[in-house]
Coordinates of C-alpha atoms and ligand atoms in Angstrom, one line a residue:
M16 CA 11.2 -7.6 -54.3
G17 CA 9.4 -4.8 -52.1
S18 CA 10.1 -1.0 -53.0
V19 CA 9.6 1.9 -51.0
W20 CA 10.0 4.3 -53.9
F21 CA 6.9 6.6 -54.1
I22 CA 6.1 10.1 -55.1
L23 CA 2.8 11.8 -54.2
Q24 CA 1.5 13.3 -57.2
Y25 CA -2.1 13.4 -58.3
M26 CA -4.4 13.9 -61.5
S27 CA -7.0 16.7 -61.4
G28 CA -10.7 16.5 -62.2
F29 CA -13.9 15.2 -60.4
G30 CA -15.4 12.1 -62.0
N31 CA -12.9 11.9 -65.0
E32 CA -11.9 8.9 -66.9
H33 CA -8.1 8.7 -66.2
V34 CA -5.4 6.5 -66.9
S35 CA -2.3 5.9 -64.8
E36 CA 0.8 3.6 -64.8
D37 CA 3.5 3.1 -62.3
P38 CA 6.3 4.7 -64.1
R39 CA 8.6 1.8 -63.3
C40 CA 6.0 -0.4 -65.9
P41 CA 5.8 1.8 -69.2
G42 CA 3.3 0.4 -71.4
A43 CA 1.3 -1.7 -68.5
L44 CA -1.9 -0.5 -69.8
P45 CA -3.3 -2.6 -72.6
E46 CA -3.8 -0.7 -75.6
G47 CA -7.3 -0.3 -77.2
Q48 CA -8.9 -3.0 -74.9
N49 CA -9.4 -4.1 -71.5
N50 CA -8.9 -8.0 -71.7
P51 CA -6.0 -9.1 -73.9
Q52 CA -5.4 -12.7 -73.9
V53 CA -2.4 -11.8 -72.0
C54 CA -1.6 -8.5 -70.3
P55 CA 1.3 -6.7 -70.5
Y56 CA 3.9 -7.6 -68.0
G57 CA 2.0 -10.8 -67.3
L58 CA -0.6 -8.8 -65.1
Y59 CA -4.2 -9.7 -64.4
A60 CA -6.9 -7.6 -65.5
E61 CA -9.7 -7.1 -62.6
Q62 CA -12.6 -4.6 -63.0
L63 CA -14.0 -2.8 -59.9
S64 CA -17.7 -1.7 -60.5
G65 CA -18.8 1.3 -58.4
S66 CA -22.3 0.9 -60.3
A67 CA -24.5 -1.2 -61.8
F68 CA -23.3 -2.3 -65.4
T69 CA -26.5 -1.0 -67.0
C70 CA -26.3 2.6 -65.3
P71 CA -26.6 5.5 -67.6
R72 CA -23.5 7.0 -68.8
P73 CA -23.4 9.9 -66.5
T74 CA -23.5 7.6 -63.4
N75 CA -21.9 4.7 -64.7
K76 CA -18.8 4.2 -62.9
R77 CA -15.9 1.3 -63.1
S78 CA -12.2 1.1 -63.2
W79 CA -9.9 -1.6 -64.4
L80 CA -6.9 -2.6 -62.5
Y81 CA -3.9 -4.4 -64.0
R82 CA -2.4 -6.2 -61.1
I83 CA 0.3 -8.8 -60.2
L84 CA -2.4 -11.2 -58.6
P85 CA -6.2 -10.7 -58.7
S86 CA -8.0 -9.7 -55.2
V87 CA -9.4 -13.2 -55.4
C88 CA -6.5 -15.1 -54.1
H89 CA -7.1 -14.9 -50.4
K90 CA -8.4 -17.3 -47.6
P91 CA -11.7 -17.4 -46.5
F92 CA -13.1 -14.3 -44.4
K93 CA -13.6 -14.7 -40.5
P94 CA -15.6 -12.4 -38.2
L95 CA -13.5 -9.8 -36.5
E96 CA -14.4 -7.7 -33.4
E97 CA -16.0 -4.5 -34.4
G98 CA -15.4 -2.6 -31.2
H99 CA -17.7 0.6 -31.5
L100 CA -18.4 0.1 -35.2
T101 CA -22.2 -0.6 -35.5
H102 CA -25.3 -0.2 -37.4
N103 CA -27.8 -1.0 -34.9
W104 CA -29.9 2.0 -34.5
D105 CA -31.9 0.5 -32.0
E106 CA -29.2 0.5 -29.1
V107 CA -30.9 3.2 -27.0
E108 CA -34.2 4.9 -27.1
P109 CA -35.0 7.6 -29.8
D110 CA -34.2 11.2 -28.2
P111 CA -35.1 14.6 -29.9
N112 CA -32.8 16.8 -27.7
Q113 CA -29.9 18.7 -29.3
V114 CA -26.8 17.0 -28.7
T115 CA -23.3 18.0 -28.3
V116 CA -20.2 15.6 -28.2
P117 CA -16.8 16.9 -26.5
E118 CA -13.8 16.9 -28.6
R119 CA -12.0 14.6 -26.5
A120 CA -14.3 11.6 -26.9
P121 CA -13.0 8.7 -24.8
G122 CA -11.2 6.3 -27.1
P123 CA -10.5 2.4 -26.3
A124 CA -7.1 1.7 -24.7
R125 CA -5.5 0.7 -28.4
R126 CA -7.0 4.2 -29.5
T127 CA -7.6 2.7 -33.0
G128 CA -10.5 2.0 -34.8
L129 CA -13.9 3.4 -35.8
H130 CA -16.6 4.7 -33.2
T131 CA -20.1 5.0 -34.6
L132 CA -22.0 8.3 -33.2
C133 CA -25.1 8.0 -35.2
G134 CA -26.8 7.0 -38.5
A135 CA -30.1 5.6 -39.8
G136 CA -30.9 3.1 -42.8
E137 CA -29.4 -0.4 -43.8
P138 CA -26.5 -1.5 -45.8
R139 CA -28.6 -4.5 -47.0
G140 CA -31.4 -2.3 -48.5
R141 CA -28.6 0.2 -49.8
N142 CA -29.9 3.4 -48.1
G143 CA -28.7 5.0 -45.2
I144 CA -25.9 6.9 -43.6
A145 CA -23.5 6.5 -40.5
V146 CA -21.2 8.9 -39.0
H147 CA -18.1 7.5 -37.3
I148 CA -15.4 9.3 -35.2
F149 CA -12.0 7.7 -36.3
V150 CA -9.3 7.8 -33.4
C151 CA -5.9 6.2 -33.9
N152 CA -2.1 6.8 -33.1
T153 CA -1.0 3.3 -34.7
S154 CA -0.6 2.7 -38.4
M155 CA -2.1 -0.3 -40.4
I156 CA 0.7 -2.4 -41.0
N157 CA 0.1 -5.2 -43.5
R158 CA -3.4 -4.6 -42.9
C159 CA -6.2 -2.8 -45.2
L160 CA -9.8 -2.3 -45.1
Y161 CA -12.3 -2.1 -48.0
N162 CA -16.1 -1.1 -47.4
S163 CA -18.7 -3.5 -49.0
D164 CA -21.5 -1.4 -47.6
G165 CA -20.8 2.2 -49.0
D166 CA -18.5 5.1 -49.3
F167 CA -16.4 6.8 -46.8
L168 CA -15.9 10.4 -46.8
I169 CA -13.2 11.1 -44.4
V170 CA -12.7 14.7 -42.7
P171 CA -9.4 14.4 -40.8
Q172 CA -9.4 17.0 -37.8
Q173 CA -6.2 16.3 -36.2
G174 CA -2.9 14.5 -37.8
K175 CA -2.3 13.5 -41.3
L176 CA -3.3 10.3 -43.3
L177 CA -1.2 8.8 -45.6
I178 CA -3.3 6.7 -47.2
T179 CA -2.2 3.8 -49.7
T180 CA -5.0 2.5 -52.2
E181 CA -5.1 0.1 -55.0
F182 CA -5.0 3.3 -57.2
G183 CA -2.0 4.9 -55.2
K184 CA -1.0 7.2 -52.5
M185 CA -3.0 10.0 -51.0
L186 CA -1.7 12.5 -48.2
V187 CA -4.6 14.0 -46.5
E188 CA -4.1 16.7 -44.1
P189 CA -6.8 18.6 -41.8
N190 CA -8.7 21.2 -43.9
E191 CA -8.6 18.5 -46.8
I192 CA -11.2 15.7 -47.1
C193 CA -11.1 12.3 -49.0
V194 CA -13.6 9.9 -50.5
I195 CA -12.5 6.3 -50.7
Q196 CA -15.7 4.6 -52.5
Q197 CA -17.1 1.3 -52.1
G198 CA -14.6 -1.7 -52.5
M199 CA -11.5 0.3 -52.6
R200 CA -8.9 -1.3 -50.7
F201 CA -7.0 1.1 -48.3
S202 CA -4.4 1.2 -45.3
V203 CA -3.7 4.3 -43.5
E204 CA -0.4 5.5 -42.2
V205 CA -0.5 8.0 -39.2
F206 CA 2.1 10.4 -37.6
G207 CA 0.9 10.6 -34.0
E208 CA -2.3 11.1 -32.4
T209 CA -4.9 11.2 -35.3
R210 CA -8.6 11.7 -35.3
G211 CA -11.5 12.9 -37.5
Y212 CA -14.8 12.1 -38.6
I213 CA -16.4 9.8 -41.5
L214 CA -19.6 10.1 -43.2
E215 CA -20.4 6.6 -44.6
V216 CA -23.1 6.6 -47.3
Y217 CA -24.8 3.1 -48.4
G218 CA -25.9 3.0 -51.8
A219 CA -25.2 6.2 -53.6
H220 CA -22.2 8.0 -54.3
F221 CA -21.1 11.8 -53.8
E222 CA -21.7 14.0 -56.5
L223 CA -20.9 17.7 -57.1
P224 CA -24.1 19.7 -56.3
D225 CA -25.9 21.2 -59.6
L226 CA -25.3 24.8 -59.6
G227 CA -28.6 26.3 -61.4
P228 CA -28.5 29.6 -61.7
I229 CA -24.9 30.2 -60.0
G230 CA -23.9 29.1 -63.7
A231 CA -20.9 27.2 -64.9
N232 CA -18.6 27.9 -62.1
G233 CA -18.4 28.1 -58.4
L234 CA -18.8 26.0 -55.2
A235 CA -16.1 23.3 -55.2
N236 CA -14.6 23.2 -58.9
P237 CA -14.1 19.8 -60.3
R238 CA -10.5 20.6 -61.4
D239 CA -9.8 20.9 -57.7
F240 CA -10.4 17.2 -56.7
L241 CA -7.4 15.2 -57.0
V242 CA -6.9 11.7 -57.8
P243 CA -3.7 9.5 -56.8
V244 CA -1.4 8.0 -59.3
A245 CA -0.4 4.3 -60.0
W246 CA 1.8 3.2 -57.3
Y247 CA 2.6 -0.8 -56.9
E248 CA 4.6 -2.9 -54.2
D249 CA 5.5 -6.7 -55.5
R250 CA 5.6 -7.6 -51.7
Q251 CA 5.1 -11.1 -50.3
V252 CA 4.0 -11.2 -46.8
P253 CA 4.7 -14.4 -45.1
G254 CA 3.6 -13.7 -41.9
G255 CA 0.1 -12.8 -43.6
Y256 CA -1.5 -9.9 -45.1
T257 CA -4.8 -9.1 -43.4
V258 CA -7.7 -7.9 -45.8
I259 CA -10.6 -6.4 -43.5
S260 CA -13.9 -6.1 -45.4
K261 CA -16.9 -4.0 -43.6
Y262 CA -19.9 -6.2 -44.9
Q263 CA -23.1 -5.6 -43.5
G264 CA -22.1 -3.4 -40.8
K265 CA -19.8 -6.1 -39.5
L266 CA -16.0 -6.5 -39.9
F267 CA -14.3 -9.6 -41.6
A268 CA -10.8 -10.5 -42.1
A269 CA -9.2 -12.7 -44.6
Q270 CA -5.4 -13.6 -44.7
Q271 CA -3.2 -13.5 -48.1
D272 CA 0.5 -13.9 -48.8
F273 CA 0.9 -10.6 -50.5
S274 CA 0.2 -6.9 -50.5
P275 CA -3.0 -6.1 -52.2
F276 CA -1.4 -2.9 -53.4
N277 CA 0.0 -4.8 -56.4
V278 CA -1.8 -2.5 -59.1
V279 CA 0.9 -1.7 -61.7
A280 CA -1.7 0.3 -63.9
W281 CA -5.2 1.4 -63.9
H282 CA -7.7 3.2 -66.0
G283 CA -11.4 4.3 -65.3
N284 CA -13.8 6.7 -63.6
Y285 CA -14.1 5.0 -60.2
T286 CA -11.5 6.3 -57.9
P287 CA -10.7 7.7 -54.6
Y288 CA -10.0 11.5 -54.4
K289 CA -9.0 14.3 -52.1
Y290 CA -10.0 17.8 -52.2
H291 CA -8.7 20.8 -50.3
L292 CA -11.5 22.8 -48.4
E293 CA -9.6 26.2 -49.2
K294 CA -10.7 25.8 -52.9
F295 CA -14.0 26.1 -52.5
M296 CA -15.3 29.3 -54.0
V297 CA -17.7 30.5 -51.6
I298 CA -21.2 32.4 -52.7
N299 CA -23.5 34.1 -50.3
S300 CA -25.7 37.1 -49.8
V301 CA -24.0 40.4 -50.9
A302 CA -27.3 42.6 -50.4
F303 CA -29.4 41.5 -47.4
D304 CA -30.6 38.3 -45.5
H305 CA -29.0 35.0 -44.7
A306 CA -28.9 32.3 -47.6
D307 CA -29.4 29.0 -46.4
P308 CA -26.4 26.9 -45.9
S309 CA -27.1 24.6 -49.1
I310 CA -25.0 27.4 -50.7
F311 CA -22.0 25.8 -49.1
T312 CA -22.5 22.4 -50.3
V313 CA -19.4 20.7 -51.5
L314 CA -20.5 17.3 -52.3
T315 CA -24.1 15.9 -52.3
A316 CA -24.9 11.9 -52.2
K317 CA -28.7 12.3 -53.9
S318 CA -31.6 10.2 -52.8
T319 CA -34.0 9.0 -55.5
R320 CA -36.2 12.1 -54.4
P321 CA -35.5 15.1 -56.7
G322 CA -33.5 17.6 -54.6
V323 CA -33.5 15.3 -51.6
A324 CA -30.0 14.3 -50.2
V325 CA -29.3 11.2 -48.4
A326 CA -26.6 13.3 -47.3
D327 CA -24.7 16.7 -48.3
F328 CA -21.1 17.7 -46.9
V329 CA -21.4 21.4 -46.2
I330 CA -18.7 23.6 -45.0
F331 CA -18.7 26.9 -43.2
P332 CA -15.5 28.5 -44.7
P333 CA -13.9 31.9 -44.2
R334 CA -15.4 34.4 -46.1
W335 CA -16.9 37.8 -46.0
G336 CA -20.1 39.0 -44.4
V337 CA -21.4 42.1 -46.0
A338 CA -25.2 41.9 -45.7
D339 CA -27.0 45.0 -44.9
N340 CA -29.8 45.3 -42.2
T341 CA -29.2 41.7 -41.5
F342 CA -29.0 39.4 -38.7
R343 CA -25.6 37.7 -40.1
P344 CA -25.3 34.6 -38.0
P345 CA -27.5 31.5 -38.6
Y346 CA -31.1 32.2 -38.0
Y347 CA -33.2 30.2 -35.6
H348 CA -34.7 27.2 -37.2
R349 CA -36.4 24.0 -37.3
N350 CA -35.4 21.8 -40.2
C351 CA -36.8 18.5 -42.0
M352 CA -33.4 17.3 -42.2
S353 CA -30.8 16.1 -39.6
E354 CA -27.8 18.3 -39.0
F355 CA -24.7 16.6 -37.8
M356 CA -22.2 19.3 -37.4
G357 CA -18.2 19.0 -36.6
L358 CA -15.4 21.7 -36.2
I359 CA -12.1 21.3 -37.9
K360 CA -10.6 24.2 -36.5
G361 CA -11.3 27.8 -35.2
H362 CA -14.4 28.8 -33.6
Y363 CA -18.2 28.3 -35.0
E364 CA -20.0 31.6 -35.6
A365 CA -23.2 30.8 -34.0
K366 CA -21.4 29.3 -30.7
E367 CA -20.0 31.5 -28.5
E368 CA -18.5 28.5 -26.4
G369 CA -19.0 24.8 -26.1
F370 CA -18.2 23.8 -29.7
Q371 CA -14.5 23.0 -29.9
P372 CA -12.5 21.9 -32.8
G373 CA -13.1 17.7 -32.8
G374 CA -16.4 17.9 -31.3
A375 CA -19.6 17.8 -33.0
S376 CA -23.3 18.3 -32.2
L377 CA -26.6 16.9 -33.7
H378 CA -29.7 18.7 -34.2
S379 CA -32.1 16.1 -35.0
M380 CA -35.3 16.6 -37.3
M381 CA -37.2 19.2 -36.3
T382 CA -35.5 19.7 -33.2
P383 CA -35.0 23.7 -32.8
H384 CA -31.5 25.3 -32.9
G385 CA -29.9 28.5 -33.6
P386 CA -27.4 30.9 -32.1
D387 CA -26.7 31.0 -28.2
A388 CA -27.7 33.7 -26.3
D389 CA -24.6 35.7 -26.6
C390 CA -24.5 35.4 -30.2
F391 CA -27.6 36.8 -30.6
E392 CA -27.5 39.8 -28.2
K393 CA -24.0 40.3 -30.1
A394 CA -25.3 40.2 -33.6
S395 CA -28.3 42.0 -32.7
K396 CA -26.4 45.3 -32.0
A397 CA -23.2 44.8 -34.3
K398 CA -22.3 47.7 -36.6
L399 CA -22.9 46.0 -40.1
E400 CA -19.5 46.6 -41.6
P401 CA -18.0 44.4 -44.2
E402 CA -16.3 42.1 -41.8
R403 CA -14.3 38.6 -42.3
V404 CA -16.3 35.6 -40.9
A405 CA -14.9 32.4 -39.7
E406 CA -11.3 33.6 -40.3
G407 CA -9.0 30.7 -39.2
T408 CA -12.4 28.4 -39.0
M409 CA -13.3 25.4 -41.0
A410 CA -16.8 24.1 -39.5
F411 CA -18.9 21.5 -41.3
M412 CA -22.0 19.6 -41.4
F413 CA -23.4 16.4 -42.6
E414 CA -27.2 17.1 -43.4
S415 CA -29.2 14.1 -44.0
S416 CA -32.9 13.6 -45.0
L417 CA -32.7 10.6 -42.7
S418 CA -33.8 10.6 -39.1
L419 CA -30.6 9.8 -37.4
A420 CA -30.3 7.7 -34.1
V421 CA -27.5 7.9 -31.5
T422 CA -25.7 5.0 -30.7
K423 CA -24.9 3.7 -27.4
W424 CA -21.2 4.8 -27.6
G425 CA -22.6 8.4 -29.0
L426 CA -24.7 8.5 -26.1
Q427 CA -22.2 7.6 -23.4
T428 CA -19.6 10.3 -25.0
S429 CA -21.9 13.0 -25.3
N430 CA -23.1 12.4 -21.7
Q431 CA -19.5 12.9 -20.4
L432 CA -19.5 16.7 -20.7
D433 CA -22.7 18.2 -21.7
K434 CA -26.3 17.8 -20.2
N435 CA -26.3 21.3 -20.3
Y436 CA -26.2 22.2 -24.0
Y437 CA -29.8 23.4 -23.9
K438 CA -28.5 26.2 -21.5
C439 CA -26.9 28.0 -24.1
W440 CA -30.6 29.2 -25.1
E441 CA -32.1 29.7 -21.6
P442 CA -30.8 33.3 -21.3
L443 CA -32.6 34.4 -24.5
K444 CA -35.1 36.8 -23.2
S445 CA -38.3 38.5 -24.9
H446 CA -37.4 42.1 -26.6
F447 CA -41.1 42.2 -27.5
N448 CA -42.6 45.8 -26.9
P449 CA -46.0 46.3 -28.5
N450 CA -45.5 50.1 -28.3
C451 CA -41.9 50.3 -30.4
K452 CA -41.4 48.9 -33.6
Ligands
OMD516 O1 -27.5 25.1 -37.6 C1 -26.5 25.5 -37.9 O2 -25.5 26.0 -37.3 C2 -26.3 25.2 -39.5 C3 -27.0 26.0 -40.1 C4 -26.3 27.2 -40.6 C5 -26.8 28.2 -41.1 O3 -26.2 29.5 -41.7 C6 -28.1 28.3 -41.4 C7 -28.7 26.9 -41.1 C8 -28.2 26.1 -40.7 O4 -29.0 24.9 -40.2
FE2_517 FE1 -29.0 24.2 -38.3

């Protein structure tokens, strides 16, 4: 029989080896081995590998799932309509201009699904990223999704997500993020209009950044990452349960007769997890000058080049600004990385207007950007007292070493409102006076 029993409980720690049993079946985890001839309670053992079997220990990831039926019990996959999900980066001609995306990007009539804004690289080559906007007001009923191509870092901006995974349930609210890694099945329940951002990374998992001279503590601390506890349902679905796979950039659906959330116990270090952005321990300049935003990195997906990320997830959280004799907002710059920015709530410090919660901007590789004219004038004259910066705000950046292409949907969406973004810098005037230092 099915059961609606669950409690929202989490285990803490980033990348830990966890063990978890649904309390309705104590002793469901085999003792001392992964594959007994017969598993407790007549369960099937199934390994989910998140790294090559042979990866060195620090990057070796796998979990063992003990389930009522193995995942292999499904009918063949058939192609499914993709909507605005794509990994075709040649839909529109390259364009280096600064792009903003309005906060109310038009959704389709059903208002559900993933809309790809930009990206680069290729799931088959296992190197690349995609940035999607999700919009939905309908829960996934008897449907789940897994991503064969890579990991999803999900940033809800409006509405809570109750995410059921093979590892248990997680409630993820705006100002929290979660990561659902490659292959993990999940289904999302929503409670009204819901939207947010997704960073998809092919071929690398997210890690905590190294701390270098910061020392052993700081930024996102490992203990603040939360992992769900085992929860199962033994639910037959005679009408058919649909398992959707995102595979090589396309969607495919397979039918099965039962809920895939039938994992009674699991152990391992390859799990979904969530993190509350308020827990971030901010480090910044306490003397003078503006530190680079890498100081705000929450998670990084490393490339094979030392120090270079496929993608970093960076936040701009509330903090004190105390630097003396300093232009405190972000400096003007041109970057060899691509900068995609979003706003969960509040008001971004470098833009007086035009960047609303739910909106986005893309500053492409080497395209100049920085504070708008109002921000520059104000910050150049401001009395430099200690002040709270970004109070009530949470902006974030997906920063990538890849050169991102905008999709057709992204271009149409951005064109709706803001052909005029460049005008925010037009009023910047020369203050140069060779006779006055
Ligand atoms: O462009 C942006 O707004 C992001 C950003 C912020 C900052 O403080 C320094 C550099 C940078 O790219
Ligand atoms: Fe920038």
